[in-house]
Amino acid sequence: MMQGGGRLETAAPAAIELRGISKAFGSVQANRDIYLRVERGTIHGIIGENGAGKSTLMSILYGFYKPDAGEILVGGRPLTIADSQTAIRAGIGMVFQHFKLVQNFTVLENIILGAEEGRLLRPSLSKARGVLRQLAKDYELNVDPDEVVENLSVGHQQRVEILKALYRQADILILDEPTGVLTPAEADHLFRILEGLRAEGKTIILITHKLREIMEITDTVSVMRRGEMVASVKTAETSPEQLAELMVGRKVLLNVQKVPATPGKPVLEVRGLRMVDAAGVERLRGIDLDIRAGEILGVAGVSGNGQTQLLEILGGYPEKGSTVTGKARVNGTPLPLSGAGCNAAERRRQGLGHIPEDRQVEGLIMDFAAWENVAFGYHDAPEYGRGPLMDRDAIRRDAEGKIARFDVRPPSCDLAARNFSGGNQQKIVVAREIERNPDLLLIGQPTRGVDIGAIEFIHKRIVELRDAGKAILLVSVELDEIMSLSDRIAVMFDGRIMGERLPGATTTGELGLLMAGVDPATAPTRDGTLPAHTP
Amino acid sequence: MNKMPKWADVILTPVISLVLAMAISAFVILAIGESPTVALTTMIDGALGSSYGWGFTLYYATNFIFTGLAVMVAYHASLFNIGGEGQAAMGGLGVALVLLSLPLPHWALALPAAMIGAALFGAAWALIPAWLQAKRGSHIVITTIMFNFIAAAALNYILVNLLRPVGSMDPASGRFPEATHLPKLSDMALALGFEWGKNTPVNISFFVAVIACVLVWLLIWRSRLGFEIRAFGKSEPAALYAGINPVRITVIAMLISGGLAGLMAINNVMGEAERLVLNAVEGAGFIGIAVALMGRNHPLGVFLAALLFGFLYQGGGELALWTSIPRELIIVIQALVILFTGALDNMVRMPLERMFLAMRKRGA
């Protein structure tokens, strides 16, 4: 089943074949002797941890990097891809994780951008309009061609990216982590589009770290680990457990092991929390929450439905210019929601810890060394030195301990945060916040962009904190994470809690409906074809 | 992980920038029909060839250390304080008011008093732009520039109408009392029994500047406040997350910055002129920007860059005195140095980084 070098032999020329591709950056070997064969008319998954070399490989395929060695065959013919223009001419289209759209252009203008013909725009635009109409009919790719891109939902923006590639007559479509920003319903829709494209004979390469998606949609899957292609297998002949083991190089527990919660006294009580931002938009519309000691409350929802605001307010730093009303108490003591008492330092003194949603923007100072980041937010703590000067030795000793206990790699205190991988950066943040033993830990997207091995580790630590009788508020857009970690699940939509469910008594389908603003208990059931949410 | 060794980053890059600036300056000197070698030897002789030259070089360097530190502290909070000129001018007013109104019997008392006056006035002049930035989002570059003009105009008025002694035609304050005159380094050398830097303005303020370098280093890299300033400068969202108050840090960093710029007045106003004259700062506030940039925002770098600019200032003066190269050319040379070490830093840095990467690759 698994073959050395990862080649599957077939007679017809492959859509894409890579032979012995290698690429190094400085002393880092990003790709080592890669063989890959992607058959025409299939969906081929490429899976691997962060830093395994997936993106480098795709960048080589799209002409962003020149390989140090090896050759690329497109449709059986060798091709030197010197730039993305060559790739496009060879029929390769790429949908990036971060869209490359001009926000204040219309859909149509974005689609012809770079593919304009002649000196005047009008002929190109009307031609594109015709092509677009046809594509929309063929593949369920409905987007209003005259809408300005910044008014589109994320799911629709992604469709524009796909349309751009198809407009350039791409036969081979590469999608880099396409579902990271989508609701389950939007992801389902995307998968239907991809299946439609496959039925038309297009070839699709799907880069993802989500095992569920690989199992759901791909025909074949290749696994990368540390720059090497470790296996290429037929999806039907493998299992998530086996893929995870291939990715990480050891056995991984995909499901969090935990005993049922034994909730104690209430730790966090939130009543009628409302927030109106500086632009006058109501972001939170009356949130009520309770978390008891020793339980994890998971907050599910598509990003942008008020979770960020909830975390920021509880964390002590509501958005500038916003108005917050309502009440919140921790261990019976009111949390000031505005004014001088409302700041993150005060919250920490009240026993709150906070793992923020974006470690690179909030949780860490990327240019600071690891040891400085271990003190970050707690730099006023007396054990880090008395008086105005900081005791560097004390902080470093503490940081070394945390780095060792959380298995941060490389175990170097002096390395700047930006030089750690995403998973290890997150471990630094998690170590800092969890080891303070907070009564209430706020967690936002704890495993975004974190590799599987580190996810397992971080999840284990979160459950340990719960078992030590602490209250945890977990915000995540990953439903799997919410389902496996939470003791109770609250679903947020448009600044409200749509409903609360117990993880054992609900399904991702039901949660998905709640996330889209539909309460399955009251609304008539639909067949899963929900309109994508536009904010 | 680092692209090149630290010594290449800290020493090699500025030295190459400097050499490039010198080379282009040589072409300019050639173009006006003068000899670059004569120009260079005149500058080196005039600035570094005698204790007299050193006396002036160090005097100018003292000014630049203060203004360079001022720019540097604000820079670590991600604030570009271009108002050093105005803040130093106001510091001069503080010094003059303290020395003219308080009967201070000895320089050892007058110096700390004048320092407080200088720092307070400089800091106060930075406070308004800081507050406007923190509370209203008015860009600090714009406001500090504007405050330079306001300071110049205000000082003009104050000198002419308020501080000018009755009957004097000179728009300057009266002379400070004899007892408050700061000891010159030449006097101190004489007391130690040797002659050094006779008739040069360098005075005890130079040592104050050196101490300021050490204190600023402690502040930025060893203190909690410095930690907060640097964290805020790197990422405001992260600072908020960590409970660092952006308004507080903006205001404090600018107060320290303005105070340091103001402190320059103990050198030029108290130590050299011994009265407050019009346009006492003479552009040192702006040189501070180049000094901080070239010094890579580290006190040691600021110290070395200040010495370099002190050399350029003094050497340039000598050039105008002894050769037929016009005084303006020295401004061209200084501008080239600023251009290469500041604005075009990456032009030198990136090829160097590539070179070191290639060397490492071959070595690996």
PDB file of N, CA, C and O in Angstrom, chain B residues 178-218:
ATOM      1  N   GLU B 178      28.751  84.414  38.028  1.00  0.00           N
ATOM      2  CA  GLU B 178      30.081  83.798  37.946  1.00  0.00           C
ATOM      3  C   GLU B 178      30.136  82.467  38.698  1.00  0.00           C
ATOM      4  O   GLU B 178      30.719  81.487  38.225  1.00  0.00           O
ATOM      5  N   ALA B 179      29.471  82.426  39.862  1.00  0.00           N
ATOM      6  CA  ALA B 179      29.559  81.231  40.719  1.00  0.00           C
ATOM      7  C   ALA B 179      28.969  80.007  40.061  1.00  0.00           C
ATOM      8  O   ALA B 179      29.274  78.874  40.441  1.00  0.00           O
ATOM      9  N   THR B 180      28.085  80.220  39.080  1.00  0.00           N
ATOM     10  CA  THR B 180      27.408  79.072  38.492  1.00  0.00           C
ATOM     11  C   THR B 180      28.117  78.544  37.252  1.00  0.00           C
ATOM     12  O   THR B 180      27.644  77.603  36.634  1.00  0.00           O
ATOM     13  N   HIS B 181      29.230  79.173  36.862  1.00  0.00           N
ATOM     14  CA  HIS B 181      29.914  78.699  35.652  1.00  0.00           C
ATOM     15  C   HIS B 181      30.485  77.304  35.874  1.00  0.00           C
ATOM     16  O   HIS B 181      31.125  77.037  36.888  1.00  0.00           O
ATOM     17  N   LEU B 182      30.240  76.460  34.899  1.00  0.00           N
ATOM     18  CA  LEU B 182      30.682  75.073  35.037  1.00  0.00           C
ATOM     19  C   LEU B 182      32.178  74.954  34.772  1.00  0.00           C
ATOM     20  O   LEU B 182      32.718  75.663  33.923  1.00  0.00           O
ATOM     21  N   PRO B 183      32.840  74.046  35.490  1.00  0.00           N
ATOM     22  CA  PRO B 183      34.268  73.844  35.212  1.00  0.00           C
ATOM     23  C   PRO B 183      34.471  73.250  33.820  1.00  0.00           C
ATOM     24  O   PRO B 183      33.795  72.307  33.437  1.00  0.00           O
ATOM     25  N   LYS B 184      35.407  73.854  33.091  1.00  0.00           N
ATOM     26  CA  LYS B 184      35.784  73.315  31.785  1.00  0.00           C
ATOM     27  C   LYS B 184      36.709  72.123  32.000  1.00  0.00           C
ATOM     28  O   LYS B 184      37.404  72.049  33.021  1.00  0.00           O
ATOM     29  N   LEU B 185      36.744  71.247  31.012  1.00  0.00           N
ATOM     30  CA  LEU B 185      37.667  70.121  31.142  1.00  0.00           C
ATOM     31  C   LEU B 185      39.106  70.614  31.190  1.00  0.00           C
ATOM     32  O   LEU B 185      39.966  70.012  31.846  1.00  0.00           O
ATOM     33  N   SER B 186      39.375  71.747  30.498  1.00  0.00           N
ATOM     34  CA  SER B 186      40.737  72.281  30.522  1.00  0.00           C
ATOM     35  C   SER B 186      41.116  72.714  31.944  1.00  0.00           C
ATOM     36  O   SER B 186      42.235  72.463  32.402  1.00  0.00           O
ATOM     37  N   ASP B 187      40.130  73.314  32.662  1.00  0.00           N
ATOM     38  CA  ASP B 187      40.411  73.691  34.063  1.00  0.00           C
ATOM     39  C   ASP B 187      40.691  72.463  34.908  1.00  0.00           C
ATOM     40  O   ASP B 187      41.585  72.441  35.761  1.00  0.00           O
ATOM     41  N   MET B 188      39.875  71.413  34.644  1.00  0.00           N
ATOM     42  CA  MET B 188      40.042  70.215  35.442  1.00  0.00           C
ATOM     43  C   MET B 188      41.405  69.583  35.184  1.00  0.00           C
ATOM     44  O   MET B 188      42.058  69.077  36.107  1.00  0.00           O
ATOM     45  N   ALA B 189      41.847  69.643  33.904  1.00  0.00           N
ATOM     46  CA  ALA B 189      43.158  69.094  33.563  1.00  0.00           C
ATOM     47  C   ALA B 189      44.259  69.891  34.275  1.00  0.00           C
ATOM     48  O   ALA B 189      45.200  69.311  34.828  1.00  0.00           O
ATOM     49  N   LEU B 190      44.082  71.206  34.267  1.00  0.00           N
ATOM     50  CA  LEU B 190      45.074  72.058  34.933  1.00  0.00           C
ATOM     51  C   LEU B 190      45.179  71.701  36.409  1.00  0.00           C
ATOM     52  O   LEU B 190      46.266  71.608  36.975  1.00  0.00           O
ATOM     53  N   ALA B 191      44.007  71.490  37.030  1.00  0.00           N
ATOM     54  CA  ALA B 191      44.003  71.145  38.454  1.00  0.00           C
ATOM     55  C   ALA B 191      44.749  69.843  38.680  1.00  0.00           C
ATOM     56  O   ALA B 191      45.317  69.616  39.737  1.00  0.00           O
ATOM     57  N   LEU B 192      44.702  68.959  37.674  1.00  0.00           N
ATOM     58  CA  LEU B 192      45.428  67.695  37.797  1.00  0.00           C
ATOM     59  C   LEU B 192      46.892  67.843  37.393  1.00  0.00           C
ATOM     60  O   LEU B 192      47.662  66.882  37.443  1.00  0.00           O
ATOM     61  N   GLY B 193      47.249  69.042  36.930  1.00  0.00           N
ATOM     62  CA  GLY B 193      48.652  69.310  36.688  1.00  0.00           C
ATOM     63  C   GLY B 193      49.113  69.160  35.262  1.00  0.00           C
ATOM     64  O   GLY B 193      50.293  69.028  35.007  1.00  0.00           O
ATOM     65  N   PHE B 194      48.207  69.118  34.295  1.00  0.00           N
ATOM     66  CA  PHE B 194      48.674  69.145  32.909  1.00  0.00           C
ATOM     67  C   PHE B 194      47.743  70.013  32.074  1.00  0.00           C
ATOM     68  O   PHE B 194      46.625  70.343  32.486  1.00  0.00           O
ATOM     69  N   GLU B 195      48.294  70.395  30.932  1.00  0.00           N
ATOM     70  CA  GLU B 195      47.513  71.306  30.082  1.00  0.00           C
ATOM     71  C   GLU B 195      46.799  70.507  29.009  1.00  0.00           C
ATOM     72  O   GLU B 195      47.393  69.663  28.334  1.00  0.00           O
ATOM     73  N   TRP B 196      45.497  70.738  28.889  1.00  0.00           N
ATOM     74  CA  TRP B 196      44.717  69.998  27.893  1.00  0.00           C
ATOM     75  C   TRP B 196      43.565  70.864  27.440  1.00  0.00           C
ATOM     76  O   TRP B 196      42.849  71.450  28.251  1.00  0.00           O
ATOM     77  N   GLY B 197      43.434  71.009  26.147  1.00  0.00           N
ATOM     78  CA  GLY B 197      42.252  71.637  25.572  1.00  0.00           C
ATOM     79  C   GLY B 197      42.009  73.060  26.030  1.00  0.00           C
ATOM     80  O   GLY B 197      40.893  73.441  26.364  1.00  0.00           O
ATOM     81  N   LYS B 198      43.064  73.834  26.048  1.00  0.00           N
ATOM     82  CA  LYS B 198      42.921  75.226  26.475  1.00  0.00           C
ATOM     83  C   LYS B 198      41.967  75.976  25.543  1.00  0.00           C
ATOM     84  O   LYS B 198      41.975  75.780  24.331  1.00  0.00           O
ATOM     85  N   ASN B 199      41.115  76.829  26.150  1.00  0.00           N
ATOM     86  CA  ASN B 199      40.157  77.646  25.395  1.00  0.00           C
ATOM     87  C   ASN B 199      39.146  76.822  24.597  1.00  0.00           C
ATOM     88  O   ASN B 199      38.705  77.231  23.534  1.00  0.00           O
ATOM     89  N   THR B 200      38.818  75.653  25.090  1.00  0.00           N
ATOM     90  CA  THR B 200      37.754  74.890  24.429  1.00  0.00           C
ATOM     91  C   THR B 200      36.548  74.839  25.354  1.00  0.00           C
ATOM     92  O   THR B 200      36.688  74.925  26.574  1.00  0.00           O
ATOM     93  N   PRO B 201      35.354  74.711  24.750  1.00  0.00           N
ATOM     94  CA  PRO B 201      34.135  74.806  25.570  1.00  0.00           C
ATOM     95  C   PRO B 201      33.755  73.518  26.275  1.00  0.00           C
ATOM     96  O   PRO B 201      32.795  73.509  27.031  1.00  0.00           O
ATOM     97  N   VAL B 202      34.449  72.409  25.999  1.00  0.00           N
ATOM     98  CA  VAL B 202      34.003  71.159  26.604  1.00  0.00           C
ATOM     99  C   VAL B 202      34.118  71.268  28.116  1.00  0.00           C
ATOM    100  O   VAL B 202      35.099  71.764  28.653  1.00  0.00           O
ATOM    101  N   ASN B 203      33.066  70.845  28.795  1.00  0.00           N
ATOM    102  CA  ASN B 203      32.994  71.040  30.238  1.00  0.00           C
ATOM    103  C   ASN B 203      32.469  69.791  30.911  1.00  0.00           C
ATOM    104  O   ASN B 203      32.277  68.748  30.280  1.00  0.00           O
ATOM    105  N   ILE B 204      32.185  69.927  32.169  1.00  0.00           N
ATOM    106  CA  ILE B 204      31.808  68.764  32.979  1.00  0.00           C
ATOM    107  C   ILE B 204      30.530  68.094  32.479  1.00  0.00           C
ATOM    108  O   ILE B 204      30.260  66.921  32.782  1.00  0.00           O
ATOM    109  N   SER B 205      29.746  68.814  31.667  1.00  0.00           N
ATOM    110  CA  SER B 205      28.525  68.219  31.113  1.00  0.00           C
ATOM    111  C   SER B 205      28.819  66.961  30.320  1.00  0.00           C
ATOM    112  O   SER B 205      27.961  66.081  30.200  1.00  0.00           O
ATOM    113  N   PHE B 206      30.031  66.887  29.750  1.00  0.00           N
ATOM    114  CA  PHE B 206      30.398  65.692  28.986  1.00  0.00           C
ATOM    115  C   PHE B 206      30.248  64.443  29.860  1.00  0.00           C
ATOM    116  O   PHE B 206      29.710  63.426  29.423  1.00  0.00           O
ATOM    117  N   PHE B 207      30.683  64.555  31.126  1.00  0.00           N
ATOM    118  CA  PHE B 207      30.563  63.392  32.014  1.00  0.00           C
ATOM    119  C   PHE B 207      29.111  63.118  32.364  1.00  0.00           C
ATOM    120  O   PHE B 207      28.696  61.970  32.517  1.00  0.00           O
ATOM    121  N   VAL B 208      28.333  64.212  32.497  1.00  0.00           N
ATOM    122  CA  VAL B 208      26.900  64.017  32.740  1.00  0.00           C
ATOM    123  C   VAL B 208      26.294  63.234  31.569  1.00  0.00           C
ATOM    124  O   VAL B 208      25.479  62.329  31.762  1.00  0.00           O
ATOM    125  N   ALA B 209      26.725  63.581  30.339  1.00  0.00           N
ATOM    126  CA  ALA B 209      26.196  62.894  29.156  1.00  0.00           C
ATOM    127  C   ALA B 209      26.560  61.416  29.186  1.00  0.00           C
ATOM    128  O   ALA B 209      25.732  60.555  28.865  1.00  0.00           O
ATOM    129  N   VAL B 210      27.813  61.125  29.596  1.00  0.00           N
ATOM    130  CA  VAL B 210      28.230  59.722  29.654  1.00  0.00           C
ATOM    131  C   VAL B 210      27.401  58.967  30.696  1.00  0.00           C
ATOM    132  O   VAL B 210      26.931  57.849  30.448  1.00  0.00           O
ATOM    133  N   ILE B 211      27.180  59.620  31.853  1.00  0.00           N
ATOM    134  CA  ILE B 211      26.346  58.978  32.882  1.00  0.00           C
ATOM    135  C   ILE B 211      24.928  58.770  32.347  1.00  0.00           C
ATOM    136  O   ILE B 211      24.300  57.732  32.590  1.00  0.00           O
ATOM    137  N   ALA B 212      24.442  59.759  31.580  1.00  0.00           N
ATOM    138  CA  ALA B 212      23.096  59.623  31.006  1.00  0.00           C
ATOM    139  C   ALA B 212      23.006  58.399  30.107  1.00  0.00           C
ATOM    140  O   ALA B 212      21.988  57.699  30.101  1.00  0.00           O
ATOM    141  N   CYS B 213      24.092  58.141  29.358  1.00  0.00           N
ATOM    142  CA  CYS B 213      24.102  56.936  28.506  1.00  0.00           C
ATOM    143  C   CYS B 213      23.886  55.682  29.339  1.00  0.00           C
ATOM    144  O   CYS B 213      23.079  54.815  28.992  1.00  0.00           O
ATOM    145  N   VAL B 214      24.609  55.609  30.467  1.00  0.00           N
ATOM    146  CA  VAL B 214      24.498  54.419  31.317  1.00  0.00           C
ATOM    147  C   VAL B 214      23.086  54.314  31.902  1.00  0.00           C
ATOM    148  O   VAL B 214      22.467  53.242  31.913  1.00  0.00           O
ATOM    149  N   LEU B 215      22.557  55.447  32.357  1.00  0.00           N
ATOM    150  CA  LEU B 215      21.221  55.420  32.970  1.00  0.00           C
ATOM    151  C   LEU B 215      20.155  55.043  31.944  1.00  0.00           C
ATOM    152  O   LEU B 215      19.225  54.292  32.256  1.00  0.00           O
ATOM    153  N   VAL B 216      20.296  55.568  30.731  1.00  0.00           N
ATOM    154  CA  VAL B 216      19.314  55.226  29.706  1.00  0.00           C
ATOM    155  C   VAL B 216      19.403  53.746  29.372  1.00  0.00           C
ATOM    156  O   VAL B 216      18.380  53.077  29.195  1.00  0.00           O
ATOM    157  N   TRP B 217      20.622  53.210  29.354  1.00  0.00           N
ATOM    158  CA  TRP B 217      20.770  51.773  29.116  1.00  0.00           C
ATOM    159  C   TRP B 217      20.057  50.972  30.205  1.00  0.00           C
ATOM    160  O   TRP B 217      19.318  50.038  29.928  1.00  0.00           O
ATOM    161  N   LEU B 218      20.271  51.392  31.469  1.00  0.00           N
ATOM    162  CA  LEU B 218      19.583  50.720  32.581  1.00  0.00           C
ATOM    163  C   LEU B 218      18.073  50.817  32.409  1.00  0.00           C
ATOM    164  O   LEU B 218      17.345  49.847  32.608  1.00  0.00           O
TER     165      LEU B 218
END
